mmCIF file of C-alpha atoms and ligand atoms in Angstrom:
data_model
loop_
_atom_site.group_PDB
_atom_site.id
_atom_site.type_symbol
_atom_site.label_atom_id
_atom_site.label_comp_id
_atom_site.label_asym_id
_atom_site.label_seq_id
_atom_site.Cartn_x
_atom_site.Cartn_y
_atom_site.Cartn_z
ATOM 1 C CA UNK A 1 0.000 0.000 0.000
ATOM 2 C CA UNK A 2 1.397 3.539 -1.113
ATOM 3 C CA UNK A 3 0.676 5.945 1.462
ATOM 4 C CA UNK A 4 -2.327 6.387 2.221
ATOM 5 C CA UNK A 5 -2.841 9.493 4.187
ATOM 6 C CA UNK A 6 -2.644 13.070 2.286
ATOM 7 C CA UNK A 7 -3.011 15.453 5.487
ATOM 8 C CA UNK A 8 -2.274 14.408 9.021
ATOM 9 C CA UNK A 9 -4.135 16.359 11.877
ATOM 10 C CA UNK A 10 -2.110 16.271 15.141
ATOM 11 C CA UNK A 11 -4.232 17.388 18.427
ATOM 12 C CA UNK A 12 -1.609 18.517 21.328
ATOM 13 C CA UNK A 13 1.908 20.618 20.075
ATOM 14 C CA UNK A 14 3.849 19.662 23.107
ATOM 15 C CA UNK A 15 6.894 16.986 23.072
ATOM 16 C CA UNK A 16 5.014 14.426 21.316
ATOM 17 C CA UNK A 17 2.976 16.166 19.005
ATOM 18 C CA UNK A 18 5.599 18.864 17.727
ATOM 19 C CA UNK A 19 7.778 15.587 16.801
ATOM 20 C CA UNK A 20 5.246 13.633 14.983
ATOM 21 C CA UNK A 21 3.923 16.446 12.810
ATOM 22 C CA UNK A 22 7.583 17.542 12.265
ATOM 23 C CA UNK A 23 8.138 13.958 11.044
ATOM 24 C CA UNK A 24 5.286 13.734 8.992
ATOM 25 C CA UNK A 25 5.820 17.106 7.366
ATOM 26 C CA UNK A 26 9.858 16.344 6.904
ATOM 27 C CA UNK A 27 8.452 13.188 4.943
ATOM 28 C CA UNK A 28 6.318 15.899 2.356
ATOM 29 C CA UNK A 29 2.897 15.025 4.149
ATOM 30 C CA UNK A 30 0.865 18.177 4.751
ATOM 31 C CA UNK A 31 0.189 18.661 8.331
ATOM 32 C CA UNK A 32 -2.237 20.307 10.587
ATOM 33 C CA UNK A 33 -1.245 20.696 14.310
ATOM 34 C CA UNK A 34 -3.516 21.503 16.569
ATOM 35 C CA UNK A 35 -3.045 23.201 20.432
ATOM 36 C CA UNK A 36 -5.268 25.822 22.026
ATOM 37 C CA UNK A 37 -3.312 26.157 24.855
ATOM 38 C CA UNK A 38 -2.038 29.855 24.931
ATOM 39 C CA UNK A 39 1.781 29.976 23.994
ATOM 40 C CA UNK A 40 2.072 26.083 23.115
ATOM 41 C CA UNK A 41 1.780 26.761 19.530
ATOM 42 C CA UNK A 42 4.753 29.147 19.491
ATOM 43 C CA UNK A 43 6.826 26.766 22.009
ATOM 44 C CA UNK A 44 6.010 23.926 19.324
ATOM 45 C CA UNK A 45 7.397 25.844 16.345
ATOM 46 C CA UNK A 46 10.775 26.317 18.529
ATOM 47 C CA UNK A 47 10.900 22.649 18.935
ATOM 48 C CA UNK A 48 10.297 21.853 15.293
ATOM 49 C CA UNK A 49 12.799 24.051 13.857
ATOM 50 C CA UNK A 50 15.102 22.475 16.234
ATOM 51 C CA UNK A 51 14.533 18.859 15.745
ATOM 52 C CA UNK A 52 14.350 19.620 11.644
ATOM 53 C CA UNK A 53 17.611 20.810 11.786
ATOM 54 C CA UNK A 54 19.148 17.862 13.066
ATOM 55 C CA UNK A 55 17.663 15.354 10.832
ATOM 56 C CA UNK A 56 16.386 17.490 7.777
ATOM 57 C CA UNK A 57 18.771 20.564 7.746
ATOM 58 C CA UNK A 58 18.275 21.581 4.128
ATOM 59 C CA UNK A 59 14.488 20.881 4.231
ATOM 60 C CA UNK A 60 13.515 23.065 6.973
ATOM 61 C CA UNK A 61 11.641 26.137 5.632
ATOM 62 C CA UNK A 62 10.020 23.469 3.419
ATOM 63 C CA UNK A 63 8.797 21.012 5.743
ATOM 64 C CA UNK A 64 7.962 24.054 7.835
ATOM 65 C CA UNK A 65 5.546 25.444 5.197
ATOM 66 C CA UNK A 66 3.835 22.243 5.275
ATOM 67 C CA UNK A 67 3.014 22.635 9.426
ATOM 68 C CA UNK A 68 -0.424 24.680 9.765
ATOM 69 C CA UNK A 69 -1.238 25.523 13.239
ATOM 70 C CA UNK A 70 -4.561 26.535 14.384
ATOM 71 C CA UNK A 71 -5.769 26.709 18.233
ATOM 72 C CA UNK A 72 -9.391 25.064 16.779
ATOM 73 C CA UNK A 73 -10.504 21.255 16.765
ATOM 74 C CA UNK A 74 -12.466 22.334 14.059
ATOM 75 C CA UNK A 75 -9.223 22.308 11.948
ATOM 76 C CA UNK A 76 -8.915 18.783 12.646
ATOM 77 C CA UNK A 77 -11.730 18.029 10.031
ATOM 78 C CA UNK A 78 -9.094 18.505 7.128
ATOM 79 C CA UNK A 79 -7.018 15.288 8.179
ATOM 80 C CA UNK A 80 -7.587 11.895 7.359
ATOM 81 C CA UNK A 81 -5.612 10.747 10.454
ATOM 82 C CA UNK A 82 -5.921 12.379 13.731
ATOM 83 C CA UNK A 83 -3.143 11.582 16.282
ATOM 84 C CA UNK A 84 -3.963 12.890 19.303
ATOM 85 C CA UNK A 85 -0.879 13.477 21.648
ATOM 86 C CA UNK A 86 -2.910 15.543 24.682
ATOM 87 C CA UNK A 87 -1.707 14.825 28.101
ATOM 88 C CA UNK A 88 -2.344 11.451 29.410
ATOM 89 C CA UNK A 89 -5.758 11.964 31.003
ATOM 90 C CA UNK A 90 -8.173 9.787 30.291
ATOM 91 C CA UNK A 91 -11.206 11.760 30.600
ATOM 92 C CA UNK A 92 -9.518 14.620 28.813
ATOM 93 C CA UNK A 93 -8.664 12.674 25.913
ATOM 94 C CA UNK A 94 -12.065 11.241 25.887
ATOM 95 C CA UNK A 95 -14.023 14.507 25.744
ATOM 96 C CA UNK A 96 -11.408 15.703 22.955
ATOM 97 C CA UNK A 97 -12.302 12.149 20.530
ATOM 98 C CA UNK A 98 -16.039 12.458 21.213
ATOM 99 C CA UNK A 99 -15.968 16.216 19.962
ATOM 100 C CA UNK A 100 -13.646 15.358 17.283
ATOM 101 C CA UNK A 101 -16.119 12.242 16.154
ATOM 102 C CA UNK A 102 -18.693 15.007 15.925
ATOM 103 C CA UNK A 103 -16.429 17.239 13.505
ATOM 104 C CA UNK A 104 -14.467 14.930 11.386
ATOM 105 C CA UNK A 105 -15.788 12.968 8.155
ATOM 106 C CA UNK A 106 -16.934 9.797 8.961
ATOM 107 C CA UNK A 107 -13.863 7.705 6.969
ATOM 108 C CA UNK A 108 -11.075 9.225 8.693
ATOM 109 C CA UNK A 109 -8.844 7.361 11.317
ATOM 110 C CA UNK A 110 -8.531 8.657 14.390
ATOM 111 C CA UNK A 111 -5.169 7.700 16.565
ATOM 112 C CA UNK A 112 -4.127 7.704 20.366
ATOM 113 C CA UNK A 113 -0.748 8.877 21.385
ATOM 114 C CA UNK A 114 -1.375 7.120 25.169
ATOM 115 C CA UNK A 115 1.359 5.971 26.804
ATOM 116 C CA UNK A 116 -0.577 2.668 28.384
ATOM 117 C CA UNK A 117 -4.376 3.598 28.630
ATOM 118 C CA UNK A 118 -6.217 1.452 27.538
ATOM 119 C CA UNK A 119 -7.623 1.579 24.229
ATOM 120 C CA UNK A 120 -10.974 0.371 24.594
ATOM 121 C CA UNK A 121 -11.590 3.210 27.400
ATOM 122 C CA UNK A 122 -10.815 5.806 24.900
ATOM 123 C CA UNK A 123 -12.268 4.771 21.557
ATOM 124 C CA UNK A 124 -15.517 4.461 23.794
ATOM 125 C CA UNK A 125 -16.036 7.991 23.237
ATOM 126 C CA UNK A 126 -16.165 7.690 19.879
ATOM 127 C CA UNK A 127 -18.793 5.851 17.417
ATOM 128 C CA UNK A 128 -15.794 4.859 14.857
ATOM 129 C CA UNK A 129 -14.184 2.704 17.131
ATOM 130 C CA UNK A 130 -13.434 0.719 13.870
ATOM 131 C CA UNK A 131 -11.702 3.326 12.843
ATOM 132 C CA UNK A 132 -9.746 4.017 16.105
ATOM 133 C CA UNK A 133 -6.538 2.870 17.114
ATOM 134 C CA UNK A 134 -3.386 3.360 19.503
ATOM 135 C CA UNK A 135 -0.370 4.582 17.670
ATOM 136 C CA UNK A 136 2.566 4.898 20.809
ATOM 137 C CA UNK A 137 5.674 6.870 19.917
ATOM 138 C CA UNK A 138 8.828 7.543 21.458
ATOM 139 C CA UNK A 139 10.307 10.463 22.221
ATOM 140 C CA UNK A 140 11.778 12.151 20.241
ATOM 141 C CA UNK A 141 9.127 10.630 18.216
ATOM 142 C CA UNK A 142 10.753 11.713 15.157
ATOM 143 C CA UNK A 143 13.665 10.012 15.250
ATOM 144 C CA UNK A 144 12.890 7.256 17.779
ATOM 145 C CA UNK A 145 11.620 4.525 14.643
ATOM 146 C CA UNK A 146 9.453 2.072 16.746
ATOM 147 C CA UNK A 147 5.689 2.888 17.608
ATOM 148 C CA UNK A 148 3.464 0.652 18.688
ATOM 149 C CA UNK A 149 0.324 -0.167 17.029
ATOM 150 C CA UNK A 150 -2.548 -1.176 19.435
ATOM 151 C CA UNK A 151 -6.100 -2.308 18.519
ATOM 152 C CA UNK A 152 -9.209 -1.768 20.314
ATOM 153 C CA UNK A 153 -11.382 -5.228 20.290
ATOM 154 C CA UNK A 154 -13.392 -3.585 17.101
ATOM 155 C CA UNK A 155 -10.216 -2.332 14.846
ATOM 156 C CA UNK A 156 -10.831 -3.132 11.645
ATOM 157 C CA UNK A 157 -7.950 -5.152 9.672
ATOM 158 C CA UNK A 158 -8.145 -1.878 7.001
ATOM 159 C CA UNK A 159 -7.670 0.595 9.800
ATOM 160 C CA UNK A 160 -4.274 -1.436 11.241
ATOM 161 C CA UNK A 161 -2.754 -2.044 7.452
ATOM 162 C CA UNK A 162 -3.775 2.014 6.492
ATOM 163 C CA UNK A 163 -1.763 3.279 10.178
ATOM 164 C CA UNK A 164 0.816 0.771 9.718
ATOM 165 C CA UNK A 165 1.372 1.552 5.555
ATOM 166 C CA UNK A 166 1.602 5.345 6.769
ATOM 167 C CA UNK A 167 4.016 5.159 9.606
ATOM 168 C CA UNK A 168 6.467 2.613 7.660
ATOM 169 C CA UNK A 169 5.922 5.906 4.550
ATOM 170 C CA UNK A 170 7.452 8.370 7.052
ATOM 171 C CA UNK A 171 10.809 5.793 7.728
ATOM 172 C CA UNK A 172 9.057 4.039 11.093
ATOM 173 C CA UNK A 173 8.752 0.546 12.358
ATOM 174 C CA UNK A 174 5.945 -0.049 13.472
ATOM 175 C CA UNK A 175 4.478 -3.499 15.683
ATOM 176 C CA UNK A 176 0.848 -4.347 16.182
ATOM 177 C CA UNK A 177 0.024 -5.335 19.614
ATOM 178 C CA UNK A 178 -2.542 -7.614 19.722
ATOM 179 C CA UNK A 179 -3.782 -7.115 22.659
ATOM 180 C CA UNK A 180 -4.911 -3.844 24.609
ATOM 181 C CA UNK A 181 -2.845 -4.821 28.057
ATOM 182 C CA UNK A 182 -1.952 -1.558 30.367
ATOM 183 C CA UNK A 183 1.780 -0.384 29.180
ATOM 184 C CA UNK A 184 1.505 -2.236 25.426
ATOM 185 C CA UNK A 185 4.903 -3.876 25.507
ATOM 186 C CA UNK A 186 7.469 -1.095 25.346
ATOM 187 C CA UNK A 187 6.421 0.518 28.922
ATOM 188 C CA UNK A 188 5.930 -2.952 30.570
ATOM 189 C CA UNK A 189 9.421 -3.469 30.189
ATOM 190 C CA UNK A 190 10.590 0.197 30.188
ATOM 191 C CA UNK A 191 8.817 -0.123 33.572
ATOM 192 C CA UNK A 192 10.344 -3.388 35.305
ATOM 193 C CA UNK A 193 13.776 -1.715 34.571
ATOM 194 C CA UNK A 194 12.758 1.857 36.102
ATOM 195 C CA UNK A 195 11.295 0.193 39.115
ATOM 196 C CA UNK A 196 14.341 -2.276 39.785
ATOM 197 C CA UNK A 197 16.955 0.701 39.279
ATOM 198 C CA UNK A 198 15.066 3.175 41.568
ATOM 199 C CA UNK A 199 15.456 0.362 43.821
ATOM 200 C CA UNK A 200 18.823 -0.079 43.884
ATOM 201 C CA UNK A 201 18.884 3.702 44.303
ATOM 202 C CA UNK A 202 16.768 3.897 47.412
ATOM 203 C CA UNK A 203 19.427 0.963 48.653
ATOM 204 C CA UNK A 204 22.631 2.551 48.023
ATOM 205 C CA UNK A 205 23.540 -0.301 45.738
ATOM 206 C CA UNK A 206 25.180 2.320 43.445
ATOM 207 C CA UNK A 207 24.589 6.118 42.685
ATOM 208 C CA UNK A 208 22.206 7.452 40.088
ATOM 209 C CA UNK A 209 25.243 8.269 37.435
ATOM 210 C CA UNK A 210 26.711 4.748 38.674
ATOM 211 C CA UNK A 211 23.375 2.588 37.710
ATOM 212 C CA UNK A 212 22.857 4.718 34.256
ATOM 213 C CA UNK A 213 26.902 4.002 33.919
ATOM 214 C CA UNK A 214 26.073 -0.137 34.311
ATOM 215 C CA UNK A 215 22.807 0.012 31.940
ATOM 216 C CA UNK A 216 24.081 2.521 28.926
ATOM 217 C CA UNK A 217 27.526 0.513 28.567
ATOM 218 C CA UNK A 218 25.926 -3.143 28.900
ATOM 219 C CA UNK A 219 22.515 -3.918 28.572
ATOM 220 C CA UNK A 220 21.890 -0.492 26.583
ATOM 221 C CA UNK A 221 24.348 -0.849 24.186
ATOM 222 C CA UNK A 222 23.672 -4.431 23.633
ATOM 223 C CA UNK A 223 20.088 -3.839 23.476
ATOM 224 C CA UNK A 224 19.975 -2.395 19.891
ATOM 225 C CA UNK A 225 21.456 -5.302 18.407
ATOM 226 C CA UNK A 226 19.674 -8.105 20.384
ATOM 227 C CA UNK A 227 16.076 -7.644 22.100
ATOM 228 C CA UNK A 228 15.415 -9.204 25.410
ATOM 229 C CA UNK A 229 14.802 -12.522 24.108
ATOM 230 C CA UNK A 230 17.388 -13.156 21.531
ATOM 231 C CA UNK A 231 20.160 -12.522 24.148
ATOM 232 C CA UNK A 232 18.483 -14.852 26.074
ATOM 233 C CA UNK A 233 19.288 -17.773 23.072
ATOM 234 C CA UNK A 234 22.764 -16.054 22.976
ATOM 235 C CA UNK A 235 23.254 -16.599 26.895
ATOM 236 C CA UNK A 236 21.729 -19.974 26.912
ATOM 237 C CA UNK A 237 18.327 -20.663 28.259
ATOM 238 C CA UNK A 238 19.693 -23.128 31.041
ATOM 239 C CA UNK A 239 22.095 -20.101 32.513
ATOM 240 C CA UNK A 240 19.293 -17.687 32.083
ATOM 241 C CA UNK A 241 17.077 -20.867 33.944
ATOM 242 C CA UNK A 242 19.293 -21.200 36.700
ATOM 243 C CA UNK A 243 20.348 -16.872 37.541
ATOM 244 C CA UNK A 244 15.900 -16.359 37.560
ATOM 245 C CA UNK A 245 15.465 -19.374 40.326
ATOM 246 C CA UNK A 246 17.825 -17.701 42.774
ATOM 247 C CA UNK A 247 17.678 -13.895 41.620
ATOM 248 C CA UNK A 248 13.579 -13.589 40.938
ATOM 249 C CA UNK A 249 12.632 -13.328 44.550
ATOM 250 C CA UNK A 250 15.371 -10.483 45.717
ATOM 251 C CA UNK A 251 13.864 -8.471 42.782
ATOM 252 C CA UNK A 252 11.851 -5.796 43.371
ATOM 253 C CA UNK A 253 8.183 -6.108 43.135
ATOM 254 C CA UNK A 254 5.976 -3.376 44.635
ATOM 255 C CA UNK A 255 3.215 -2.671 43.612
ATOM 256 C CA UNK A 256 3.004 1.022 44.305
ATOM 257 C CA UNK A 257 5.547 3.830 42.907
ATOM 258 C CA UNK A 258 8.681 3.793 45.540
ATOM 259 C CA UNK A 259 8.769 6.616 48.444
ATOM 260 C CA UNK A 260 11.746 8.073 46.366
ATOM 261 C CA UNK A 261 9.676 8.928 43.775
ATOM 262 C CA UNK A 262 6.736 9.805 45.298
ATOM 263 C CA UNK A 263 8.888 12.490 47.667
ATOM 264 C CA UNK A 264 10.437 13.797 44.213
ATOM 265 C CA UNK A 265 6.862 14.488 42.230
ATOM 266 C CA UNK A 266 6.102 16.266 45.965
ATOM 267 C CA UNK A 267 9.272 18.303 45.803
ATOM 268 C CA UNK A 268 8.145 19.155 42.207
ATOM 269 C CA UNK A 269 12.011 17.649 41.020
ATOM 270 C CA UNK A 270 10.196 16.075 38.045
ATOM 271 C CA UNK A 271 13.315 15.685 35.852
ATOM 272 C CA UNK A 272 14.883 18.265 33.121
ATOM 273 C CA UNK A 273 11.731 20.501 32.958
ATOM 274 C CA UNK A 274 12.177 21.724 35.966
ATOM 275 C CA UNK A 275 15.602 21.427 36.314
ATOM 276 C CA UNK A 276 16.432 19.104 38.965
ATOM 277 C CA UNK A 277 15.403 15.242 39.034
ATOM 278 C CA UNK A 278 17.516 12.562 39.924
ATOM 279 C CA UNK A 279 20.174 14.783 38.270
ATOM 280 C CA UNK A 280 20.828 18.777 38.388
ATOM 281 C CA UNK A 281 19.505 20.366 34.699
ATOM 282 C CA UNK A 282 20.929 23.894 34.808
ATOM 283 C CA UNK A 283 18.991 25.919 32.005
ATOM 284 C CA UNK A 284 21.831 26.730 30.096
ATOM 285 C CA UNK A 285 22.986 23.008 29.601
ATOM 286 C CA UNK A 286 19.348 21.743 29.236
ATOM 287 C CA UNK A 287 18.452 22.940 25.641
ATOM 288 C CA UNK A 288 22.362 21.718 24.598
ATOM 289 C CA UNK A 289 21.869 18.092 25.938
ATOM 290 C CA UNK A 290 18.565 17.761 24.339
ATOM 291 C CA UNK A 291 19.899 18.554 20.882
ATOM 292 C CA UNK A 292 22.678 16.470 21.676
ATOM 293 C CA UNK A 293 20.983 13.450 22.017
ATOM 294 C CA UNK A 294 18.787 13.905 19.031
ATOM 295 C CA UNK A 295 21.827 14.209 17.157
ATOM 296 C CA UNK A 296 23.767 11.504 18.719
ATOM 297 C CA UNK A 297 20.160 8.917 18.149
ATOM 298 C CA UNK A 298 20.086 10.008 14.869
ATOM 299 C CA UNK A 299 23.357 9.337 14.246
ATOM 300 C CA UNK A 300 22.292 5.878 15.330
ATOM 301 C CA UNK A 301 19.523 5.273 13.932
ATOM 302 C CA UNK A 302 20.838 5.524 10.286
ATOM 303 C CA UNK A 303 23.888 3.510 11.771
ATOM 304 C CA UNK A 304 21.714 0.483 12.963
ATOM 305 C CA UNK A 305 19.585 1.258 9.253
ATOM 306 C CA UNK A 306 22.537 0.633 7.375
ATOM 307 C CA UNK A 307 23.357 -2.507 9.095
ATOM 308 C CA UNK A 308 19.842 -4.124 8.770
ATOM 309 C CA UNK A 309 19.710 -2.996 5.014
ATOM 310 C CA UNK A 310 23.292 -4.260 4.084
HETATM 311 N N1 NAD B 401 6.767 12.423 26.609
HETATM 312 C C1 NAD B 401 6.965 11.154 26.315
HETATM 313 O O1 NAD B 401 8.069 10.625 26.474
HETATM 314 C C2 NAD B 401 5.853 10.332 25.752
HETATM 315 C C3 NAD B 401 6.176 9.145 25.041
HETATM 316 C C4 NAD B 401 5.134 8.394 24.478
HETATM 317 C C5 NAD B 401 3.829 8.793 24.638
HETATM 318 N N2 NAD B 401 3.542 9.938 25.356
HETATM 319 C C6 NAD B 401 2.143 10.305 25.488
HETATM 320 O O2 NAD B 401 1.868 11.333 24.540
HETATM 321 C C7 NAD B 401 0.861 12.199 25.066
HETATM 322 C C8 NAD B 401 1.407 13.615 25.077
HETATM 323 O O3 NAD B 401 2.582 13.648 25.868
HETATM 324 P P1 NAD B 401 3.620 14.870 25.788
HETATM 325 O O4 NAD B 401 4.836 14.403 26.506
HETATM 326 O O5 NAD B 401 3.717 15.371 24.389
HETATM 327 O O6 NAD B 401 2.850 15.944 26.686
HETATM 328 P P2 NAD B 401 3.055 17.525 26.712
HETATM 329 O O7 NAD B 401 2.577 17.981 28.032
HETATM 330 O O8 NAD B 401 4.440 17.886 26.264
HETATM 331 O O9 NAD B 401 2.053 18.044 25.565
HETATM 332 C C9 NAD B 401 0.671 17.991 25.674
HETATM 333 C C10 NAD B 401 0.098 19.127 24.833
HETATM 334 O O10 NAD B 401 -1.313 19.013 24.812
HETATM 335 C C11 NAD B 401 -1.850 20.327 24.851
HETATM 336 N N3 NAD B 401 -3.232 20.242 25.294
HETATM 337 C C12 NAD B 401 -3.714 20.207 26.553
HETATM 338 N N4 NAD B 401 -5.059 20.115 26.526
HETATM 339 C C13 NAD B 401 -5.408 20.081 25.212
HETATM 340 C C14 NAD B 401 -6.650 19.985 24.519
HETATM 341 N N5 NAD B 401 -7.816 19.899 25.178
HETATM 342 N N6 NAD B 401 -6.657 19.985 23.158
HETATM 343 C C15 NAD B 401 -5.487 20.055 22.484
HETATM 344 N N7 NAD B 401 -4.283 20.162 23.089
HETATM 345 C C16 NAD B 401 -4.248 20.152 24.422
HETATM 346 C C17 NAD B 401 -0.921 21.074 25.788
HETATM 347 O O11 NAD B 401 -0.985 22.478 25.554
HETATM 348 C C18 NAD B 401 0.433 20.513 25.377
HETATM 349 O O12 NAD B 401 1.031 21.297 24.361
HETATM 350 C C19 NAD B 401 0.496 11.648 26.437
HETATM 351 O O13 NAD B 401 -0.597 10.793 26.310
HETATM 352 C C20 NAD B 401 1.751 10.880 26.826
HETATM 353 O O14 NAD B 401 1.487 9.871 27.783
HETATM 354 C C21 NAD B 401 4.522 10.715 25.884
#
């Protein structure tokens, strides 16, 4: 299937939203990004410019031209997919899909940007729920090529092949999850590794630059070559056998966020945004880093490309 989506309607400019329509306009799609919060429009353009001049430098003003942004959910009538990317609220993001099933043609798509809702929940609001699915980036979802597809129990089959056929047009890879399970796969995992590092934290095991040290220069870098489960064949299922019998019960497994985060959100140290987390982000640094590491994943991105396509 060519690609089948001529304008893309994205509902919420902030981190996720400014990278997928920057994405989809960098890949000649004409894009319509929607955010009626005052000053997020402007913020969103900053971030655009930025990100398209790491990966598209001498396509900016083009794929720029190609961005309309309009404070309206009316606007979102002109696209035939709607990603929403609105903060993860589940009543919020309900209220937005049932106005936008009110305001959009009947045949176009409409697309969740959720983290882990479920599915189901949200395309309740909506009487396309054939036409509804969850489409779960990561940041910065322009460079970043996974994103998990996620039907609701009434996706259609056309729906899944039309999101999938556009996201592999703009250079992504996407995987359909099957089934609409809290955290899809990415955060599940994502999730078991946060938790068990935090852990270690709260236990003095290591310090926060120590534990990132351990995970970027093993498991990290080894990741991108060989998933969870293939390293497993490489270690040897018996080894990996024997290490879960005696490791799997000094794991942690609460159930609840850990004190140490919990005291952080209440401190309001909720990462680089605000300028401390479980590391100091000085302004002046912040914005730097940032570009660096869209640079740097870029860089290996096309790297890790090359090798699969060779
Ligand atoms: N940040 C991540 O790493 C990440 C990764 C994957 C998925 N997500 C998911 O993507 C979604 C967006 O996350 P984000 O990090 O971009 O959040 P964000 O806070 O950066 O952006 C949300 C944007 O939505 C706008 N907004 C608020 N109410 C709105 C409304 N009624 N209509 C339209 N726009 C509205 C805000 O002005 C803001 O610009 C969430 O569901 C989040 O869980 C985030």
């Amino acid at each position: 299937m060519d690609h089948p989506i001529q304008t893309l309607a994205v509902i919420g400019a902030g981190a996720m939203g400014s990278g997928i329509a920057a994405l989809y306009a960098a890949k000649g799609i004409d894009v319509v990004l929607i955010d009626p919060v005052p000053g997020a429009l402007s913020r969103a353009a900053e971030v655009i410019d930025r990100q398209l001049g790491v990966y598209a430098p001498d396509g900016v003003a083009e794929a720029r031209r190609r961005i309309r942004m309009d404070e309206g959910l009316e606007a979102a009538c002109a696209g035939d997919l709607v990603i929403e990317a609105i903060p993860e609220k589940l009543e919020l993001k309900r209220n937005v899909f049932a106005r936008l099933d009110t305001l959009c043609p009947a045949e176009s798509i409409f697309a969740t940007n959720t983290s882990g809702l479920s599915i189901n929940a949200i395309a309740d609001s909506v009487t396309r729920r054939d036409r509804f699915v969850g489409t779960h980036f990561f940041t910065p979802a322009d460079v970043i090529p996974l994103v998990e597809v996620v039907r609701n129990d009434d996706t259609s089959t056309d729906t899944v092949e039309r999101v999938m056929a556009s996201l592999r047009y703009v250079g992504k890879r996407p995987v359909l999850v099957n089934r609409d399970i809290p955290g899809f796969i990415a955060n599940r995992i994502q999730h078991a590794l946060a938790r068990e590092a935090i852990s270690l934290l709260e236990q003095s095991v290591a310090s926060a630059e120590d534990i990132d040290e351990v995970v970027k220069w093993s498991l990290g870098i080894r990741l991108a070559i060989t998933g969870p489960l293939e390293q497993r064949d490489m270690n040897g299922i018996d080894v990996h056998h024997a290490i879960a019998t005696y490791l799997y019960p000094d794991l942690e497994n609460r159930t609840t966020p850990s004190p140490l985060l919990a005291q952080k959100v209440a401190d309001g140290h909720l990462g680089a945004k605000t300028g401390q987390g479980f590391y100091s982000w000085p302004a002046e640094t912040r914005e730097q880093t940032l570009r660096d590491k869209s640079a740097t994943l870029t860089e290996l991105v096309a790297l890790l490309q090359k090798r699969r396509a060779d």
